[in-house]
PDB file of C-alpha atoms in Angstrom:
ATOM      1  CA  MET A  19      -3.895  16.744   0.132  1.00 42.00           C
ATOM      2  CA  ILE A  20      -4.619  13.168   0.612  1.00 43.00           C
ATOM      3  CA  THR A  21      -8.137  13.367  -1.238  1.00 42.00           C
ATOM      4  CA  SER A  22      -6.621  14.677  -4.438  1.00 45.00           C
ATOM      5  CA  VAL A  23      -7.222  12.713  -7.454  1.00 43.00           C
ATOM      6  CA  LEU A  24      -4.294  11.966 -10.126  1.00 45.00           C
ATOM      7  CA  SER A  25      -4.345  14.623 -12.999  1.00 51.00           C
ATOM      8  CA  ALA A  26      -4.390  13.725 -16.626  1.00 53.00           C
ATOM      9  CA  PRO A  27      -0.724  14.194 -17.030  1.00 54.00           C
ATOM     10  CA  ARG A  28       0.117  12.300 -13.896  1.00 63.00           C
ATOM     11  CA  ARG A  29      -2.189   9.297 -15.314  1.00 66.00           C
ATOM     12  CA  ALA A  30      -0.132   9.389 -18.597  1.00 71.00           C
ATOM     13  CA  GLU A  31       3.201   9.203 -16.555  1.00 76.00           C
ATOM     14  CA  ARG A  32       1.851   6.208 -14.335  1.00 75.00           C
ATOM     15  CA  ALA A  33       0.731   4.614 -17.511  1.00 77.00           C
ATOM     16  CA  THR A  34       4.448   4.868 -18.830  1.00 83.00           C
ATOM     17  CA  ALA A  35       5.937   3.790 -15.536  1.00 83.00           C
ATOM     18  CA  ASP A  36       3.535   0.796 -15.452  1.00 81.00           C
ATOM     19  CA  ALA A  37       4.585  -0.215 -19.217  1.00 87.00           C
ATOM     20  CA  SER A  38       8.313   0.224 -18.392  1.00 89.00           C
ATOM     21  CA  ALA A  39       8.177  -1.624 -15.222  1.00 88.00           C
ATOM     22  CA  THR A  40       6.380  -4.586 -16.922  1.00 88.00           C
ATOM     23  CA  ALA A  41       8.851  -4.633 -19.613  1.00 91.00           C
ATOM     24  CA  TRP A  42      11.553  -4.982 -17.323  1.00 92.00           C
ATOM     25  CA  ALA A  43       9.867  -7.924 -15.661  1.00 91.00           C
ATOM     26  CA  LEU A  44       9.577  -9.524 -18.783  1.00 92.00           C
ATOM     27  CA  ALA A  45      13.311  -8.788 -19.644  1.00 92.00           C
ATOM     28  CA  ALA A  46      14.003  -9.894 -16.178  1.00 90.00           C
ATOM     29  CA  ARG A  47      11.989 -13.268 -16.612  1.00 90.00           C
ATOM     30  CA  ASN A  48      14.477 -13.967 -19.617  1.00 89.00           C
ATOM     31  CA  GLY A  49      17.528 -13.556 -17.372  1.00 88.00           C
ATOM     32  CA  ASP A  50      18.491 -10.034 -17.700  1.00 88.00           C
ATOM     33  CA  PRO A  51      20.170  -8.914 -14.184  1.00 87.00           C
ATOM     34  CA  HIS A  52      19.849  -5.111 -14.914  1.00 92.00           C
ATOM     35  CA  ALA A  53      16.229  -5.465 -15.833  1.00 91.00           C
ATOM     36  CA  ALA A  54      15.638  -7.044 -12.801  1.00 91.00           C
ATOM     37  CA  GLU A  55      17.417  -4.157 -10.682  1.00 92.00           C
ATOM     38  CA  HIS A  56      15.043  -1.762 -12.667  1.00 92.00           C
ATOM     39  CA  PHE A  57      11.987  -3.409 -11.966  1.00 93.00           C
ATOM     40  CA  VAL A  58      12.768  -3.746  -8.621  1.00 92.00           C
ATOM     41  CA  ARG A  59      13.604   0.155  -8.153  1.00 92.00           C
ATOM     42  CA  ALA A  60      10.366   0.937 -10.075  1.00 91.00           C
ATOM     43  CA  LEU A  61       8.076  -0.526  -7.871  1.00 92.00           C
ATOM     44  CA  HIS A  62       9.778  -0.703  -4.688  1.00 92.00           C
ATOM     45  CA  GLY A  63       8.017   2.532  -3.315  1.00 90.00           C
ATOM     46  CA  ASP A  64       4.656   1.289  -4.076  1.00 89.00           C
ATOM     47  CA  VAL A  65       5.128  -2.147  -2.709  1.00 91.00           C
ATOM     48  CA  LEU A  66       6.513  -0.460   0.579  1.00 90.00           C
ATOM     49  CA  ARG A  67       3.587   1.697   1.061  1.00 88.00           C
ATOM     50  CA  TYR A  68       1.010  -0.727   0.349  1.00 87.00           C
ATOM     51  CA  VAL A  69       2.390  -3.533   2.695  1.00 88.00           C
ATOM     52  CA  ALA A  70       2.562  -0.628   5.635  1.00 86.00           C
ATOM     53  CA  HIS A  71      -0.962  -0.002   4.869  1.00 81.00           C
ATOM     54  CA  LEU A  72      -1.902  -3.421   4.953  1.00 81.00           C
ATOM     55  CA  SER A  73       0.034  -4.497   7.903  1.00 80.00           C
ATOM     56  CA  GLY A  74      -0.610  -1.449  10.120  1.00 77.00           C
ATOM     57  CA  ASP A  75       3.091  -1.976  11.039  1.00 77.00           C
ATOM     58  CA  PRO A  76       5.700   0.430   9.819  1.00 77.00           C
ATOM     59  CA  GLN A  77       8.415  -1.528  11.297  1.00 81.00           C
ATOM     60  CA  ALA A  78       7.822  -4.628   9.523  1.00 87.00           C
ATOM     61  CA  ALA A  79       7.145  -3.112   6.183  1.00 89.00           C
ATOM     62  CA  HIS A  80      10.678  -3.117   5.310  1.00 91.00           C
ATOM     63  CA  ASP A  81      10.636  -6.912   5.585  1.00 91.00           C
ATOM     64  CA  LEU A  82       7.435  -7.576   4.040  1.00 92.00           C
ATOM     65  CA  THR A  83       8.573  -5.621   1.055  1.00 93.00           C
ATOM     66  CA  GLN A  84      12.061  -7.791   0.888  1.00 93.00           C
ATOM     67  CA  ASP A  85       9.844 -10.780   1.076  1.00 93.00           C
ATOM     68  CA  THR A  86       7.365  -9.605  -1.688  1.00 93.00           C
ATOM     69  CA  PHE A  87      10.231  -9.131  -4.043  1.00 93.00           C
ATOM     70  CA  VAL A  88      11.788 -12.537  -3.189  1.00 93.00           C
ATOM     71  CA  ARG A  89       8.683 -13.919  -4.134  1.00 93.00           C
ATOM     72  CA  ALA A  90       8.396 -11.940  -7.161  1.00 92.00           C
ATOM     73  CA  LEU A  91      11.714 -12.877  -8.425  1.00 91.00           C
ATOM     74  CA  ALA A  92      11.401 -16.422  -8.026  1.00 91.00           C
ATOM     75  CA  GLY A  93       8.190 -16.187  -9.488  1.00 91.00           C
ATOM     76  CA  LEU A  94       9.338 -14.152 -12.734  1.00 90.00           C
ATOM     77  CA  PRO A  95       9.287 -17.095 -14.868  1.00 91.00           C
ATOM     78  CA  ARG A  96       5.475 -17.603 -14.510  1.00 90.00           C
ATOM     79  CA  PHE A  97       4.919 -13.844 -15.236  1.00 89.00           C
ATOM     80  CA  GLU A  98       3.351 -13.327 -18.439  1.00 87.00           C
ATOM     81  CA  GLY A  99       2.508  -9.872 -18.531  1.00 84.00           C
ATOM     82  CA  ARG A 100      -1.217  -9.933 -19.060  1.00 82.00           C
ATOM     83  CA  ALA A 101      -1.781  -7.449 -16.250  1.00 81.00           C
ATOM     84  CA  SER A 102       0.931  -4.877 -15.360  1.00 85.00           C
ATOM     85  CA  ALA A 103       3.899  -5.828 -13.326  1.00 88.00           C
ATOM     86  CA  ARG A 104       2.789  -3.306 -10.727  1.00 87.00           C
ATOM     87  CA  THR A 105      -0.539  -5.169 -10.259  1.00 86.00           C
ATOM     88  CA  TRP A 106       0.729  -8.723 -10.236  1.00 89.00           C
ATOM     89  CA  LEU A 107       3.229  -7.556  -7.449  1.00 90.00           C
ATOM     90  CA  LEU A 108       0.755  -6.118  -5.314  1.00 87.00           C
ATOM     91  CA  SER A 109      -0.954  -9.394  -5.299  1.00 87.00           C
ATOM     92  CA  ILE A 110       2.248 -10.953  -3.944  1.00 90.00           C
ATOM     93  CA  ALA A 111       2.397  -8.462  -1.504  1.00 89.00           C
ATOM     94  CA  ARG A 112      -1.012  -8.977  -0.153  1.00 86.00           C
ATOM     95  CA  ARG A 113      -0.020 -12.592  -0.066  1.00 86.00           C
ATOM     96  CA  ALA A 114       3.241 -12.003   1.909  1.00 89.00           C
ATOM     97  CA  VAL A 115       1.283  -9.804   4.591  1.00 85.00           C
ATOM     98  CA  ALA A 116      -1.402 -12.216   4.995  1.00 83.00           C
ATOM     99  CA  ASP A 117       1.132 -14.735   5.301  1.00 84.00           C
ATOM    100  CA  SER A 118       3.162 -12.847   8.102  1.00 83.00           C
ATOM    101  CA  PHE A 119      -0.111 -12.468  10.059  1.00 78.00           C
ATOM    102  CA  ARG A 120      -0.698 -16.508   9.797  1.00 77.00           C
ATOM    103  CA  ARG A 121       2.953 -16.702  11.350  1.00 77.00           C
ATOM    104  CA  ALA A 122       2.401 -14.349  13.846  1.00 71.00           C
ATOM    105  CA  ALA A 123      -0.873 -15.981  15.094  1.00 66.00           C
ATOM    106  CA  ALA A 124       0.747 -19.356  15.084  1.00 66.00           C
ATOM    107  CA  ARG A 125       3.641 -18.332  17.062  1.00 59.00           C
ATOM    108  CA  PRO A 126       2.424 -15.565  19.714  1.00 53.00           C
ATOM    109  CA  ARG A 127       5.182 -14.166  21.558  1.00 54.00           C
ATOM    110  CA  PRO A 128       5.133 -12.722  25.366  1.00 56.00           C
ATOM    111  CA  ALA A 129       5.913  -9.573  26.329  1.00 52.00           C
ATOM    112  CA  ASP A 130       8.589  -9.267  29.161  1.00 54.00           C
ATOM    113  CA  THR A 131       6.696  -6.087  30.280  1.00 51.00           C
ATOM    114  CA  HIS A 132       3.284  -5.740  31.997  1.00 55.00           C
ATOM    115  CA  ASP A 133       2.807  -2.339  29.991  1.00 55.00           C
ATOM    116  CA  TRP A 134       3.452  -3.489  26.652  1.00 50.00           C
ATOM    117  CA  GLN A 135       1.459  -0.561  24.708  1.00 53.00           C
ATOM    118  CA  SER A 136       3.981   1.974  26.393  1.00 56.00           C
ATOM    119  CA  ALA A 137       6.818   0.243  25.525  1.00 51.00           C
ATOM    120  CA  VAL A 138       5.529  -0.258  21.706  1.00 47.00           C
ATOM    121  CA  GLU A 139       4.823   3.383  21.624  1.00 51.00           C
ATOM    122  CA  ARG A 140       8.262   4.278  22.910  1.00 50.00           C
ATOM    123  CA  THR A 141       9.851   2.270  20.002  1.00 47.00           C
ATOM    124  CA  GLN A 142       8.081   4.413  17.419  1.00 47.00           C
ATOM    125  CA  PRO A 143      10.083   6.631  15.447  1.00 45.00           C
ATOM    126  CA  ARG A 144       9.582  10.528  16.103  1.00 47.00           C
ATOM    127  CA  GLY A 145      10.640  13.506  14.752  1.00 45.00           C
ATOM    128  CA  LEU A 146      10.984  12.084  11.105  1.00 40.00           C
ATOM    129  CA  PRO A 147       9.929  14.485   8.141  1.00 41.00           C
ATOM    130  CA  GLY A 148       6.055  13.653   7.396  1.00 45.00           C
ATOM    131  CA  PHE A 149       5.962  11.321  10.583  1.00 42.00           C
ATOM    132  CA  ASP A 150       2.995  13.036  12.307  1.00 47.00           C
ATOM    133  CA  ASP A 151       1.114  13.509   8.792  1.00 49.00           C
ATOM    134  CA  GLY A 152       1.602   9.889   8.323  1.00 47.00           C
ATOM    135  CA  ILE A 153       0.185   8.915  11.417  1.00 49.00           C
ATOM    136  CA  ALA A 154      -2.737  11.369  10.726  1.00 58.00           C
ATOM    137  CA  LEU A 155      -3.438   9.759   7.795  1.00 62.00           C
ATOM    138  CA  LEU A 156      -3.576   6.049   8.933  1.00 62.00           C
ATOM    139  CA  ASP A 157      -5.642   7.222  11.908  1.00 67.00           C
ATOM    140  CA  LEU A 158      -8.167   8.774   8.969  1.00 73.00           C
ATOM    141  CA  LEU A 159      -7.767   5.879   7.147  1.00 74.00           C
ATOM    142  CA  GLU A 160      -8.829   3.412   9.919  1.00 75.00           C
ATOM    143  CA  ALA A 161     -12.212   5.213  10.161  1.00 79.00           C
ATOM    144  CA  LEU A 162     -12.958   3.923   6.540  1.00 83.00           C
ATOM    145  CA  PRO A 163     -14.869   0.817   5.910  1.00 85.00           C
ATOM    146  CA  ASP A 164     -12.487  -1.780   4.495  1.00 83.00           C
ATOM    147  CA  GLU A 165     -13.491  -2.065   1.015  1.00 87.00           C
ATOM    148  CA  ARG A 166     -13.521   1.684   0.769  1.00 86.00           C
ATOM    149  CA  ARG A 167      -9.837   2.136   2.446  1.00 84.00           C
ATOM    150  CA  GLU A 168      -8.459  -0.827   0.049  1.00 85.00           C
ATOM    151  CA  ALA A 169      -9.931   1.096  -3.013  1.00 87.00           C
ATOM    152  CA  PHE A 170      -8.783   4.433  -1.922  1.00 86.00           C
ATOM    153  CA  VAL A 171      -5.263   3.251  -1.146  1.00 83.00           C
ATOM    154  CA  LEU A 172      -4.686   1.470  -4.194  1.00 84.00           C
ATOM    155  CA  THR A 173      -6.049   4.328  -6.409  1.00 84.00           C
ATOM    156  CA  GLN A 174      -4.983   7.614  -4.330  1.00 81.00           C
ATOM    157  CA  VAL A 175      -2.012   6.277  -2.707  1.00 78.00           C
ATOM    158  CA  VAL A 176      -0.289   3.618  -4.756  1.00 78.00           C
ATOM    159  CA  GLY A 177      -1.641   5.167  -7.812  1.00 78.00           C
ATOM    160  CA  LEU A 178      -3.167   2.047  -9.770  1.00 81.00           C
ATOM    161  CA  PRO A 179      -5.504   3.016 -12.456  1.00 85.00           C
ATOM    162  CA  TYR A 180      -9.230   2.201 -11.718  1.00 88.00           C
ATOM    163  CA  ASP A 181      -9.495  -0.537 -14.281  1.00 87.00           C
ATOM    164  CA  GLU A 182      -6.459  -2.223 -12.617  1.00 83.00           C
ATOM    165  CA  ALA A 183      -7.637  -1.713  -9.044  1.00 85.00           C
ATOM    166  CA  ALA A 184     -10.955  -3.024 -10.156  1.00 88.00           C
ATOM    167  CA  ARG A 185      -9.230  -6.404 -11.344  1.00 85.00           C
ATOM    168  CA  PHE A 186      -6.997  -6.382  -8.401  1.00 82.00           C
ATOM    169  CA  ILE A 187      -9.749  -6.119  -6.224  1.00 85.00           C
ATOM    170  CA  GLY A 188     -12.219  -8.489  -8.258  1.00 87.00           C
ATOM    171  CA  CYS A 189     -14.866  -6.127  -8.676  1.00 89.00           C
ATOM    172  CA  PRO A 190     -16.594  -3.756 -11.262  1.00 93.00           C
ATOM    173  CA  VAL A 191     -14.791  -0.263 -12.089  1.00 92.00           C
ATOM    174  CA  GLY A 192     -17.854   1.565 -11.252  1.00 93.00           C
ATOM    175  CA  THR A 193     -17.941  -0.175  -7.684  1.00 93.00           C
ATOM    176  CA  VAL A 194     -14.100   1.136  -7.307  1.00 91.00           C
ATOM    177  CA  ARG A 195     -15.071   4.586  -8.244  1.00 93.00           C
ATOM    178  CA  SER A 196     -18.078   4.573  -5.838  1.00 93.00           C
ATOM    179  CA  ARG A 197     -15.887   3.292  -2.971  1.00 90.00           C
ATOM    180  CA  VAL A 198     -13.242   5.882  -3.423  1.00 90.00           C
ATOM    181  CA  ALA A 199     -15.607   8.890  -3.837  1.00 91.00           C
ATOM    182  CA  ARG A 200     -17.386   7.842  -0.650  1.00 91.00           C
ATOM    183  CA  ALA A 201     -14.091   7.256   1.181  1.00 87.00           C
ATOM    184  CA  ARG A 202     -13.015  10.999  -0.149  1.00 87.00           C
ATOM    185  CA  ALA A 203     -16.307  12.424   1.302  1.00 87.00           C
ATOM    186  CA  THR A 204     -15.799  10.741   4.631  1.00 87.00           C
ATOM    187  CA  LEU A 205     -12.082  11.725   4.845  1.00 84.00           C
ATOM    188  CA  GLU A 206     -13.174  15.302   3.627  1.00 84.00           C
ATOM    189  CA  LEU A 207     -15.438  15.411   6.547  1.00 84.00           C
ATOM    190  CA  LEU A 208     -13.321  13.985   9.212  1.00 80.00           C
ATOM    191  CA  LEU A 209     -10.545  16.693   7.886  1.00 78.00           C
ATOM    192  CA  LEU A 210     -12.988  19.291   8.484  1.00 79.00           C
ATOM    193  CA  GLU A 211     -14.052  18.144  11.919  1.00 79.00           C
ATOM    194  CA  ALA A 212     -10.501  18.105  12.975  1.00 73.00           C
ATOM    195  CA  GLU A 213      -9.670  21.439  11.740  1.00 76.00           C
ATOM    196  CA  ILE A 214     -12.971  22.770  13.849  1.00 78.00           C
ATOM    197  CA  GLN A 215     -11.802  20.995  16.864  1.00 76.00           C
ATOM    198  CA  ALA A 216      -8.344  22.375  16.730  1.00 72.00           C
ATOM    199  CA  VAL A 217      -9.753  25.876  15.976  1.00 73.00           C
ATOM    200  CA  ARG A 218     -11.855  25.680  19.163  1.00 75.00           C
ATOM    201  CA  ALA A 219      -9.093  24.275  21.040  1.00 75.00           C
ATOM    202  CA  ALA A 220      -7.073  27.360  20.260  1.00 66.00           C
TER     203      ALA A 220
END
């Protein structure tokens, strides 16, 4: 269920994975090509999910993920491991998405169709495993205020520990916990309402 929290074993696994990714980043900084490959593989999925959420554009998520890793690998000489590699990488991803928004705003592209919305809908992938669930989750998350949505995605979707999410967002840990709890309560209510409507429709 999307509102479940990370269990203690999963938190321990995440901490171990974070430590490994950070060690690989530091080794890659020192010129180890195998470490760079491990670093990218370890965090690719988290970056992809995060940029897809931030951009709201699953089609552009892969390009934004690639851009994030290009920037990260170029910036590895400046990485000192004070925060985990995951936190460092997500901050780069956030800047990559922000830059993509600025570029899009600076160079608007005219559509060659009058019904642009239908054209966009026709290009969206269908029939993929989990596609409908993913769309439903995105719709539910859109109902949340921005601050609660970011805290929820970072901790419950990406899997950052609360303290790292707090450092990433720039607020106290208690604030992150409060935002996640409120986001979870809102999502549970929305899911319940959707289930009731589905039963009534049936």
